[in-house]
XYZ file of N, CA and C in Angstrom:
822
model
N 81.221 93.303 110.638
C 81.079 94.051 109.392
C 81.085 93.109 108.193
N 80.503 93.587 107.119
C 80.462 92.758 105.930
C 81.843 92.660 105.296
N 82.095 91.538 104.715
C 83.322 91.341 103.950
C 82.900 90.957 102.539
N 83.005 91.902 101.627
C 82.490 91.712 100.278
C 83.634 91.359 99.347
N 83.463 90.298 98.592
C 84.453 89.913 97.592
C 83.775 89.858 96.240
N 84.371 90.503 95.262
C 83.849 90.494 93.897
C 84.919 89.935 92.996
N 84.590 88.919 92.257
C 85.551 88.268 91.366
C 85.089 88.414 89.939
N 85.977 88.895 89.091
C 85.677 88.984 87.670
C 86.593 88.013 86.955
N 86.051 86.913 86.467
C 86.804 85.964 85.660
C 85.957 85.716 84.425
N 86.270 86.407 83.358
C 85.403 86.418 82.185
C 86.138 85.915 80.969
N 85.435 85.216 80.113
C 85.960 84.835 78.821
C 85.178 85.634 77.791
N 85.869 86.612 77.196
C 85.199 87.594 76.355
C 85.516 87.330 74.901
N 84.513 87.475 74.063
C 84.691 87.256 72.635
C 84.798 88.601 71.942
N 85.907 88.842 71.299
C 86.116 90.073 70.544
C 86.305 89.717 69.075
N 86.018 90.674 68.235
C 86.330 90.484 66.824
C 87.828 90.643 66.628
N 88.334 90.143 65.526
C 89.770 90.240 65.261
C 90.208 91.691 65.194
N 89.376 92.565 64.660
C 89.753 93.971 64.529
C 89.930 94.625 65.890
N 89.145 94.224 66.901
C 89.273 94.822 68.212
C 90.523 94.356 68.937
N 91.093 93.269 68.510
C 92.256 92.728 69.186
C 93.566 93.171 68.554
N 93.516 94.138 67.660
C 94.765 94.652 67.091
C 95.293 95.749 67.980
N 95.318 96.982 67.512
C 95.976 98.029 68.278
C 95.019 98.767 69.212
N 93.728 98.760 68.949
C 92.838 99.575 69.734
C 92.480 98.887 71.047
N 92.112 99.725 72.049
C 91.772 99.204 73.350
C 90.272 98.966 73.455
N 89.896 98.100 74.372
C 88.510 97.832 74.666
C 88.264 98.165 76.127
N 87.277 99.033 76.403
C 86.977 99.427 77.774
C 85.794 98.627 78.294
N 85.915 98.179 79.539
C 84.876 97.375 80.154
C 84.458 97.985 81.482
N 83.156 97.965 81.783
C 82.666 98.256 83.128
C 82.840 96.981 83.942
N 83.771 96.979 84.878
C 84.063 95.751 85.605
C 83.063 95.499 86.726
N 83.047 96.376 87.737
C 82.151 96.152 88.860
C 82.036 97.414 89.701
N 81.033 97.428 90.578
C 80.831 98.471 91.564
C 80.884 97.829 92.944
N 81.681 98.418 93.848
C 81.869 97.851 95.174
C 81.181 98.742 96.209
N 80.165 98.246 96.921
C 79.545 99.026 98.003
C 80.437 99.038 99.237
N 80.318 100.076 100.046
C 81.100 100.189 101.269
C 80.300 99.690 102.465
N 80.982 99.057 103.412
C 80.328 98.590 104.632
C 79.745 99.743 105.434
N 80.473 100.867 105.438
C 80.052 102.049 106.194
C 80.058 103.251 105.255
N 79.031 103.385 104.443
C 79.054 104.389 103.361
C 79.115 105.836 103.823
N 78.819 106.111 105.095
C 78.875 107.498 105.582
C 80.247 107.859 106.143
N 81.183 106.888 106.157
C 82.507 107.138 106.709
C 83.570 107.090 105.604
N 84.758 107.603 105.941
C 85.853 107.579 104.973
C 86.400 106.159 104.850
N 87.170 105.930 103.799
C 87.731 104.608 103.569
C 89.068 104.703 102.873
N 89.503 103.567 102.323
C 90.810 103.515 101.671
C 90.757 102.576 100.481
N 91.394 102.991 99.388
C 91.521 102.177 98.185
C 92.964 101.728 98.039
N 93.165 100.430 97.785
C 94.496 99.871 97.571
C 94.534 99.209 96.204
N 95.465 99.635 95.360
C 95.646 99.042 94.034
C 97.129 98.795 93.830
N 97.462 97.569 93.463
C 98.860 97.199 93.214
C 98.885 96.319 91.973
N 99.460 96.839 90.878
C 99.498 96.041 89.660
C 100.860 96.147 88.991
N 101.082 95.266 88.019
C 102.395 95.173 87.386
C 102.498 96.068 86.154
N 101.466 96.050 85.310
C 101.566 96.757 84.038
C 100.278 97.514 83.742
N 100.415 98.818 83.463
C 99.267 99.617 83.072
C 99.095 100.845 83.943
N 98.212 101.727 83.500
C 97.941 102.987 84.188
C 96.862 102.813 85.257
N 96.867 103.745 86.207
C 95.825 103.817 87.232
C 95.312 105.253 87.258
N 94.005 105.407 87.104
C 93.375 106.727 87.174
C 92.291 106.690 88.242
N 92.398 107.571 89.232
C 91.423 107.616 90.322
C 90.814 109.011 90.373
N 89.483 109.074 90.405
C 88.761 110.340 90.422
C 87.774 110.362 91.580
N 87.735 111.473 92.300
C 86.765 111.625 93.370
C 85.415 112.057 92.832
N 84.327 111.528 93.432
C 82.981 111.917 93.023
C 82.070 111.927 94.244
N 80.829 112.347 94.078
C 79.929 112.577 95.206
C 79.229 111.315 95.695
N 79.479 110.177 95.076
C 78.828 108.937 95.477
C 79.518 108.265 96.645
N 79.032 107.076 97.030
C 79.606 106.342 98.164
C 79.899 104.885 97.813
N 80.203 104.630 96.536
C 80.618 103.311 96.083
C 81.904 103.437 95.276
N 82.562 102.328 95.062
C 83.775 102.295 94.242
C 83.385 101.742 92.880
N 83.603 102.528 91.840
C 83.228 102.141 90.477
C 84.505 101.882 89.691
N 84.619 100.692 89.118
C 85.857 100.278 88.472
C 85.614 99.949 87.004
N 86.404 100.571 86.137
C 86.429 100.255 84.712
C 87.852 99.877 84.329
N 87.995 99.190 83.205
C 89.326 98.796 82.741
C 89.382 98.818 81.229
N 90.548 99.103 80.716
C 90.790 98.993 79.276
C 92.095 98.248 79.080
N 92.211 97.590 77.930
C 93.346 96.714 77.680
C 93.938 97.027 76.317
N 95.275 97.045 76.265
C 95.958 97.197 74.988
C 96.262 95.836 74.399
N 97.338 95.772 73.633
C 97.722 94.495 73.047
C 98.185 93.535 74.130
N 97.965 92.275 73.905
C 98.282 91.257 74.913
C 99.792 91.043 75.011
N 100.231 90.802 76.244
C 101.630 90.472 76.493
C 101.735 88.994 76.853
N 102.752 88.350 76.354
C 102.946 86.930 76.663
C 104.358 86.721 77.194
N 104.454 86.217 78.399
C 105.730 85.915 79.047
C 106.656 87.124 79.034
N 106.054 88.312 79.221
C 106.846 89.531 79.301
C 107.205 90.128 77.958
N 106.802 89.529 76.838
C 107.130 90.059 75.520
C 105.847 90.456 74.803
N 105.893 91.578 74.133
C 104.700 92.087 73.484
C 104.304 91.213 72.297
N 103.026 90.881 72.231
C 102.508 90.114 71.105
C 102.439 91.028 69.891
N 103.123 90.686 68.842
C 103.193 91.550 67.666
C 102.103 91.248 66.650
N 101.071 90.552 67.074
C 99.929 90.345 66.191
C 100.040 89.144 65.289
N 101.011 88.262 65.527
C 101.138 87.079 64.693
C 99.956 86.149 64.922
N 99.389 85.646 63.845
C 98.235 84.764 63.945
C 98.595 83.309 63.705
N 99.814 83.054 63.245
C 100.241 81.673 63.023
C 101.657 81.482 63.534
N 101.980 80.239 63.842
C 103.330 79.870 64.231
C 103.555 78.423 63.835
N 104.553 78.235 62.957
C 104.863 76.886 62.462
C 103.627 76.185 61.908
N 102.800 76.966 61.194
C 101.611 76.395 60.576
C 100.417 76.269 61.497
N 100.560 76.653 62.776
C 99.454 76.564 63.733
C 98.767 77.915 63.856
N 97.458 77.909 64.022
C 96.691 79.132 64.177
C 96.608 79.526 65.649
N 96.781 80.834 65.904
C 96.695 81.329 67.279
C 95.232 81.472 67.686
N 94.891 80.996 68.870
C 93.552 81.167 69.436
C 93.625 82.273 70.471
N 92.811 83.295 70.294
C 92.834 84.448 71.184
C 92.338 84.072 72.572
N 93.147 84.392 73.583
C 92.766 84.159 74.976
C 92.522 85.513 75.623
N 91.277 85.851 75.851
C 90.924 87.172 76.389
C 90.294 87.062 77.770
N 90.760 86.137 78.569
C 90.190 85.961 79.900
C 90.680 87.062 80.841
N 89.890 87.328 81.865
C 90.230 88.327 82.866
C 90.289 87.674 84.238
N 91.154 88.217 85.082
C 91.201 87.782 86.474
C 91.477 89.015 87.328
N 90.436 89.773 87.589
C 90.520 90.981 88.404
C 89.443 90.873 89.475
N 89.817 91.135 90.731
C 88.824 91.033 91.786
C 88.987 92.174 92.788
N 87.947 92.383 93.579
C 87.969 93.404 94.618
C 87.508 92.792 95.922
N 88.144 93.207 97.008
C 87.748 92.786 98.342
C 87.504 94.021 99.198
N 86.396 94.025 99.934
C 86.053 95.151 100.793
C 85.840 94.675 102.221
N 86.497 95.337 103.163
C 86.284 95.048 104.578
C 86.513 96.317 105.378
N 85.493 96.702 106.154
C 85.581 97.898 106.998
C 86.008 99.130 106.198
N 85.431 99.286 105.016
C 85.677 100.442 104.142
C 87.067 100.461 103.502
N 87.812 99.380 103.621
C 89.078 99.250 102.897
C 88.827 98.365 101.680
N 89.038 98.936 100.499
C 88.783 98.234 99.242
C 90.111 97.944 98.564
N 90.361 96.681 98.297
C 91.586 96.289 97.604
C 91.224 95.684 96.258
N 91.813 96.238 95.207
C 91.611 95.707 93.865
C 92.847 94.889 93.500
N 92.623 93.636 93.189
C 93.710 92.698 92.915
C 93.659 92.320 91.449
N 94.714 92.663 90.726
C 94.780 92.417 89.287
C 95.793 91.314 89.018
N 95.288 90.175 88.598
C 96.153 89.030 88.311
C 96.552 88.953 86.833
N 96.356 90.051 86.093
C 96.704 90.071 84.663
C 98.199 90.318 84.522
N 99.004 89.347 84.879
C 100.451 89.547 84.890
C 101.037 89.694 83.488
N 100.367 89.170 82.481
C 100.916 89.225 81.132
C 100.119 90.144 80.220
N 99.338 91.049 80.822
C 98.547 91.974 80.018
C 98.549 93.358 80.653
N 98.763 94.361 79.823
C 98.693 95.744 80.280
C 97.238 96.109 80.568
N 96.953 96.511 81.794
C 95.600 96.837 82.220
C 95.559 98.274 82.711
N 94.709 99.081 82.102
C 94.545 100.463 82.518
C 93.248 100.571 83.317
N 93.369 100.893 84.598
C 92.219 100.960 85.484
C 91.740 102.399 85.635
N 90.429 102.585 85.562
C 89.797 103.877 85.812
C 88.813 103.681 86.954
N 89.035 104.383 88.067
C 88.296 104.105 89.299
C 87.719 105.401 89.855
N 86.441 105.352 90.265
C 85.809 106.464 90.968
C 85.642 106.085 92.432
N 86.004 107.023 93.311
C 85.864 106.802 94.747
C 85.237 108.049 95.373
N 84.671 107.949 96.591
C 84.205 109.150 97.281
C 85.336 110.159 97.449
N 84.982 111.429 97.473
C 85.992 112.490 97.546
C 86.873 112.329 98.777
N 86.270 112.049 99.923
C 87.035 111.884 101.160
C 87.459 110.424 101.297
N 88.609 110.116 100.717
C 89.072 108.738 100.654
C 90.591 108.737 100.633
N 91.194 107.729 101.245
C 92.649 107.577 101.201
C 93.031 106.596 100.103
N 94.268 106.716 99.614
C 94.714 105.905 98.482
C 96.083 105.308 98.749
N 96.262 104.075 98.277
C 97.584 103.456 98.208
C 97.685 102.794 96.842
N 98.430 103.423 95.934
C 98.457 103.014 94.529
C 99.881 102.682 94.110
N 99.991 101.613 93.304
C 101.322 101.245 92.803
C 101.192 100.547 91.462
N 102.026 100.965 90.495
C 102.178 100.258 89.236
C 103.648 100.266 88.875
N 104.042 99.356 87.967
C 105.467 99.209 87.670
C 105.798 99.622 86.239
N 105.096 99.064 85.250
C 105.467 99.292 83.859
C 104.294 99.793 83.020
N 104.648 100.521 81.958
C 103.706 100.883 80.887
C 102.507 101.681 81.360
N 102.706 102.566 82.351
C 101.549 103.337 82.783
C 101.873 104.483 83.711
N 101.001 105.487 83.690
C 101.075 106.613 84.607
C 100.020 106.439 85.695
N 100.186 107.174 86.778
C 99.182 107.224 87.835
C 98.648 108.644 87.913
N 97.324 108.777 87.806
C 96.667 110.082 87.822
C 95.582 110.077 88.880
N 95.568 111.108 89.717
C 94.561 111.243 90.771
C 93.948 112.633 90.669
N 92.627 112.709 90.776
C 91.945 114.001 90.650
C 90.846 114.117 91.702
N 90.869 115.252 92.449
C 89.762 115.582 93.329
C 89.612 114.703 94.545
N 90.733 114.301 95.175
C 90.685 113.434 96.346
C 91.171 114.202 97.574
N 90.472 113.999 98.680
C 90.864 114.590 99.955
C 91.154 113.457 100.931
N 92.437 113.160 101.139
C 92.796 112.053 102.016
C 94.291 111.858 102.062
N 94.692 110.774 102.680
C 96.112 110.416 102.769
C 96.466 109.548 101.575
N 97.465 109.978 100.792
C 97.807 109.293 99.548
C 99.232 108.768 99.564
N 99.385 107.477 99.247
C 100.692 106.853 99.037
C 100.709 106.355 97.594
N 101.598 106.927 96.784
C 101.587 106.642 95.356
C 102.998 106.297 94.905
N 103.123 105.145 94.225
C 104.436 104.687 93.794
C 104.367 104.188 92.352
N 105.339 104.589 91.560
C 105.455 104.140 90.175
C 106.923 103.809 89.917
N 107.175 103.095 88.832
C 108.563 102.806 88.458
C 108.875 103.438 87.110
N 108.097 103.121 86.090
C 108.331 103.651 84.749
C 107.113 104.437 84.285
N 106.916 105.608 84.877
C 105.787 106.437 84.495
C 105.655 107.647 85.399
N 104.784 108.566 84.998
C 104.563 109.808 85.734
C 103.546 109.604 86.853
N 103.566 110.536 87.796
C 102.547 110.631 88.836
C 101.981 112.046 88.787
N 100.647 112.154 88.652
C 99.985 113.455 88.605
C 98.821 113.449 89.589
N 98.821 114.416 90.505
C 97.750 114.556 91.488
C 97.238 115.987 91.416
N 95.944 116.158 91.119
C 95.366 117.490 90.930
C 94.171 117.684 91.862
N 93.921 118.955 92.217
C 92.771 119.313 93.064
C 92.738 118.471 94.326
N 93.883 118.371 94.992
C 94.022 117.441 96.122
C 93.861 118.160 97.447
N 93.470 117.377 98.449
C 93.465 117.808 99.834
C 94.058 116.705 100.680
N 94.616 117.052 101.839
C 95.163 116.022 102.709
C 96.670 116.006 102.681
N 97.248 114.838 102.418
C 98.705 114.679 102.406
C 99.088 113.642 101.359
N 100.377 113.637 100.993
C 100.811 112.702 99.951
C 102.268 112.315 100.148
N 102.559 111.077 99.772
C 103.932 110.587 99.604
C 103.970 109.956 98.225
N 104.809 110.482 97.337
C 104.831 110.021 95.946
C 106.269 109.777 95.514
N 106.490 108.638 94.839
C 107.828 108.351 94.332
C 107.734 107.596 93.014
N 108.644 107.904 92.122
C 108.778 107.197 90.850
C 110.246 107.148 90.474
N 110.612 106.165 89.664
C 112.003 106.051 89.224
C 112.224 106.807 87.924
N 111.409 106.526 86.917
C 111.538 107.177 85.615
C 110.236 107.898 85.286
N 110.133 109.138 85.696
C 108.927 109.902 85.421
C 108.893 111.187 86.219
N 107.975 112.068 85.831
C 107.776 113.338 86.524
C 106.720 113.175 87.608
N 106.820 114.031 88.616
C 105.799 114.111 89.659
C 105.221 115.525 89.652
N 103.904 115.602 89.546
C 103.220 116.895 89.651
C 102.061 116.745 90.622
N 102.052 117.571 91.667
C 101.006 117.523 92.679
C 100.511 118.948 92.927
N 99.191 119.129 92.934
C 98.588 120.431 93.215
C 97.605 120.263 94.365
N 97.930 120.881 95.515
C 97.070 120.827 96.693
C 96.180 122.066 96.750
N 94.888 121.848 96.982
C 93.994 122.956 97.321
C 94.040 123.236 98.817
N 94.224 122.180 99.604
C 94.369 122.296 101.054
C 95.192 121.105 101.530
N 95.786 121.236 102.705
C 96.632 120.167 103.229
C 96.264 119.882 104.672
N 96.624 118.678 105.113
C 96.447 118.309 106.513
C 97.550 118.966 107.332
N 97.153 119.699 108.364
C 98.136 120.396 109.196
C 99.079 119.394 109.851
N 100.358 119.717 109.855
C 101.403 118.935 110.517
C 101.624 117.557 109.888
N 101.128 117.328 108.674
C 101.357 116.044 108.000
C 102.678 116.083 107.250
N 103.573 115.140 107.543
C 104.842 115.046 106.825
C 104.598 114.485 105.433
N 105.360 114.964 104.446
C 105.194 114.522 103.063
C 106.557 114.319 102.412
N 106.572 113.480 101.344
C 107.815 113.211 100.621
C 107.499 113.000 99.145
N 108.346 113.570 98.279
C 108.174 113.478 96.833
C 109.544 113.218 96.217
N 109.685 112.095 95.500
C 111.006 111.774 94.963
C 110.909 111.085 93.611
N 111.862 111.425 92.744
C 112.037 110.780 91.451
C 113.530 110.571 91.245
N 113.873 109.711 90.299
C 115.277 109.568 89.922
C 115.528 110.288 88.600
N 114.744 109.964 87.581
C 114.824 110.652 86.293
C 113.505 111.390 86.057
N 113.424 112.610 86.523
C 112.207 113.383 86.307
C 112.135 114.604 87.202
N 111.254 115.541 86.825
C 111.026 116.745 87.617
C 110.053 116.456 88.752
N 110.203 117.207 89.837
C 109.280 117.155 90.968
C 108.685 118.546 91.136
N 107.369 118.672 90.902
C 106.694 119.972 90.880
C 105.473 119.886 91.788
N 105.518 120.585 92.930
C 104.451 120.486 93.922
C 103.956 121.886 94.289
N 102.624 122.065 94.272
C 101.999 123.341 94.625
C 101.250 123.201 95.944
N 101.479 124.170 96.852
C 100.842 124.179 98.168
C 100.074 125.481 98.367
N 99.104 125.484 99.278
C 98.488 126.757 99.672
C 99.539 127.696 100.257
N 99.318 128.985 100.132
C 100.292 129.976 100.621
C 100.453 129.922 102.132
N 99.514 129.290 102.826
C 99.580 129.191 104.291
C 100.477 128.047 104.768
N 101.131 127.348 103.860
C 101.985 126.215 104.219
C 103.013 126.598 105.277
N 103.122 125.766 106.310
C 104.182 125.894 107.309
C 104.997 124.606 107.243
N 106.264 124.701 106.890
C 107.010 123.473 106.626
C 108.495 123.648 106.883
N 109.128 122.524 107.280
C 110.579 122.388 107.251
C 110.922 121.639 105.967
N 111.669 122.260 105.105
C 111.932 121.716 103.774
C 113.335 121.131 103.704
N 113.415 119.942 103.092
C 114.697 119.321 102.783
C 114.644 118.912 101.318
N 115.517 119.472 100.484
C 115.438 119.258 99.039
C 116.825 118.992 98.463
N 116.842 118.128 97.427
C 118.119 117.805 96.787
C 117.891 117.408 95.336
N 118.630 118.033 94.415
C 118.653 117.651 93.011
C 120.107 117.595 92.566
N 120.580 116.404 92.220
C 121.995 116.243 91.855
C 122.324 116.888 90.513
N 121.426 116.737 89.524
C 121.713 117.208 88.176
C 120.773 118.321 87.722
N 119.998 118.883 88.635
C 119.041 119.916 88.272
C 119.074 121.083 89.238
N 118.023 121.887 89.185
C 117.928 123.090 90.008
C 116.721 122.994 90.941
N 116.705 123.860 91.958
C 115.598 123.947 92.902
C 115.015 125.346 92.827
N 113.685 125.436 92.640
C 113.003 126.718 92.500
C 111.826 126.797 93.473
N 111.521 128.010 93.944
C 110.321 128.225 94.749
C 109.920 129.689 94.689
N 108.608 129.950 94.852
C 108.160 131.332 95.000
C 107.681 131.596 96.431
N 107.905 130.636 97.339
C 107.737 130.896 98.766
C 108.935 131.693 99.282
N 108.708 132.468 100.329
C 109.817 133.083 101.041
C 110.397 132.025 101.973
N 111.488 131.407 101.555
C 112.079 130.310 102.316
C 113.350 130.779 103.019
N 113.417 130.542 104.320
C 114.633 130.828 105.082
C 115.552 129.627 104.956
N 116.628 129.781 104.172
C 117.531 128.673 103.883
C 118.657 128.641 104.905
N 118.872 127.451 105.460
C 119.938 127.289 106.449
C 121.292 127.170 105.758
N 122.308 127.654 106.416
C 123.666 127.529 105.900
C 124.100 126.083 106.010
N 124.704 125.577 104.939
C 125.179 124.192 104.953
C 126.304 124.029 105.971
N 126.188 122.952 106.730
C 127.200 122.681 107.746
C 127.938 121.385 107.423
N 129.226 121.313 107.717
C 129.955 120.057 107.494
C 129.378 118.927 108.344
N 129.335 117.747 107.772
C 128.894 116.557 108.488
C 130.135 115.743 108.848
N 130.307 115.463 110.114
C 131.486 114.748 110.595
C 131.111 113.311 110.920
N 131.846 112.367 110.357
C 131.657 110.941 110.641
C 132.978 110.373 111.159
N 132.959 109.789 112.325
C 134.165 109.203 112.897
C 133.947 107.698 113.064
N 134.847 106.914 112.472
C 134.810 105.459 112.590
C 135.784 105.062 113.694
N 135.222 104.713 114.854
C 136.080 104.405 116.004
C 136.885 103.128 115.804
N 136.386 102.218 114.971
C 137.101 100.956 114.777
C 138.386 101.139 113.983
N 138.418 102.121 113.072
C 139.609 102.336 112.248
C 140.237 103.712 112.454
N 139.675 104.453 113.404
C 140.169 105.809 113.704
C 140.100 106.729 112.494
N 139.109 106.485 111.648
C 138.944 107.316 110.455
C 138.077 108.531 110.775
N 138.495 109.669 110.282
C 137.780 110.932 110.502
C 137.398 111.489 109.128
N 136.090 111.630 108.877
C 135.625 112.106 107.572
C 134.749 113.345 107.745
N 134.966 114.328 106.868
C 134.149 115.537 106.852
C 133.624 115.729 105.441
N 132.316 115.985 105.309
C 131.751 116.211 103.985
C 130.673 117.280 104.045
N 130.459 117.959 102.917
C 129.372 118.934 102.778
C 128.254 118.274 101.985
N 127.090 118.136 102.590
C 125.964 117.530 101.887
C 125.359 118.513 100.896
N 124.725 117.969 99.860
C 124.110 118.809 98.830
C 122.654 119.130 99.125
N 122.150 118.724 100.268
C 120.766 119.013 100.622
C 120.586 120.501 100.911
N 119.446 121.022 100.469
C 119.032 122.370 100.845
C 118.019 122.237 101.970
N 118.293 122.877 103.089
C 117.391 122.853 104.233
C 116.876 124.263 104.488
N 115.569 124.377 104.722
C 114.989 125.684 104.976
C 113.617 125.576 105.599
N 113.077 126.714 105.969
C 111.749 126.757 106.567
C 110.854 127.705 105.782
N 109.562 127.364 105.750
C 108.552 128.205 105.110
C 107.548 128.613 106.173
N 107.281 129.901 106.251
C 106.327 130.467 107.228
C 106.636 130.013 108.653
N 107.930 130.005 108.988
C 108.340 129.697 110.341
C 108.575 128.231 110.637
N 108.310 127.365 109.670
C 108.544 125.943 109.861
C 107.311 125.194 110.315
N 107.364 123.874 110.185
C 106.227 123.035 110.552
C 106.489 121.593 110.184
N 105.597 121.018 109.393
C 105.720 119.616 108.981
C 106.975 119.410 108.132
N 107.488 118.186 108.145
C 108.670 117.850 107.367
C 108.267 117.587 105.910
N 108.922 118.283 104.973
C 108.654 118.127 103.544
C 109.953 117.772 102.830
N 109.992 116.594 102.201
C 111.189 116.147 101.507
C 110.954 116.133 100.004
N 111.901 116.687 99.250
C 111.839 116.724 97.788
C 113.196 116.235 97.265
N 113.157 115.247 96.374
C 114.428 114.695 95.905
C 114.303 114.212 94.469
N 115.300 114.523 93.660
C 115.442 113.953 92.327
C 116.924 113.925 91.975
N 117.291 113.012 91.125
C 118.678 112.958 90.668
C 118.843 113.736 89.374
N 118.013 113.435 88.383
C 118.141 114.052 87.066
C 116.852 114.813 86.747
N 116.719 116.008 87.290
C 115.530 116.807 87.067
C 115.522 118.010 87.988
N 114.518 118.867 87.836
C 114.366 120.059 88.666
C 113.331 119.820 89.752
N 113.445 120.590 90.819
C 112.460 120.624 91.892
C 111.807 121.984 91.906
N 110.480 122.023 91.889
C 109.746 123.272 91.934
C 108.728 123.185 93.069
N 108.819 124.135 93.999
C 107.898 124.215 95.134
C 107.107 125.504 94.964
N 105.823 125.376 94.662
C 105.014 126.536 94.287
C 104.058 126.939 95.411
N 103.793 128.260 95.480
C 102.757 128.808 96.346
C 101.505 128.997 95.500
N 100.415 128.384 95.915
C 99.189 128.403 95.126
C 98.178 129.396 95.716
């Protein structure tokens, strides 16, 4: 199979006005698939910036990017043009590349000191593995596939989805709306500081495990909730006997099925019937 590598290393000239607060959007590249009639997978892992992925009827990966103010050594550039009598020379180089092999496309962003917002179009039937850390949200629209989505300081939003998802963020909300789901696919949704709001088709069959330490749990499904049972832990080395009641809510929807985990510390959990 073909192994396609696309490298974008550009030195771009902008006017001073464009390098202040406003962003500049660029068409980066289009990546063809080795097997355009088959499903594939997109992998994106970056440090700073948003990721937006949209499904469309084509069979290529189309990548655009926009950039905010430049970051230097982890500190935001406040627009200073001089330092100790020296003039600042704008460095607007890019180092973003894509690699494709057997319909797996990986976008590698080496912009460690610059916030990069990626906008990507992929075929509707495609799997995703997306991760960002700072200064950005992750948004997915119209994708039917297996999705692994991770953020640290930002929201995760998935709309018009099909398939399955595992989504986690530390500081942000999670909102997922499924039009259809993969039967018997286990899923997990977790945040630390944020709400977790997931909508499923009314035909969902699931074993639910949910926990919110500082919030509430809501659903409009008819859920059969299990009675909480004490958990016994015995330490044979010290003869310690411990009994505790866990705060997890366990229940079944439509008789039970795939394992569904929902967890947040500081926020609400909402499980909706769509």
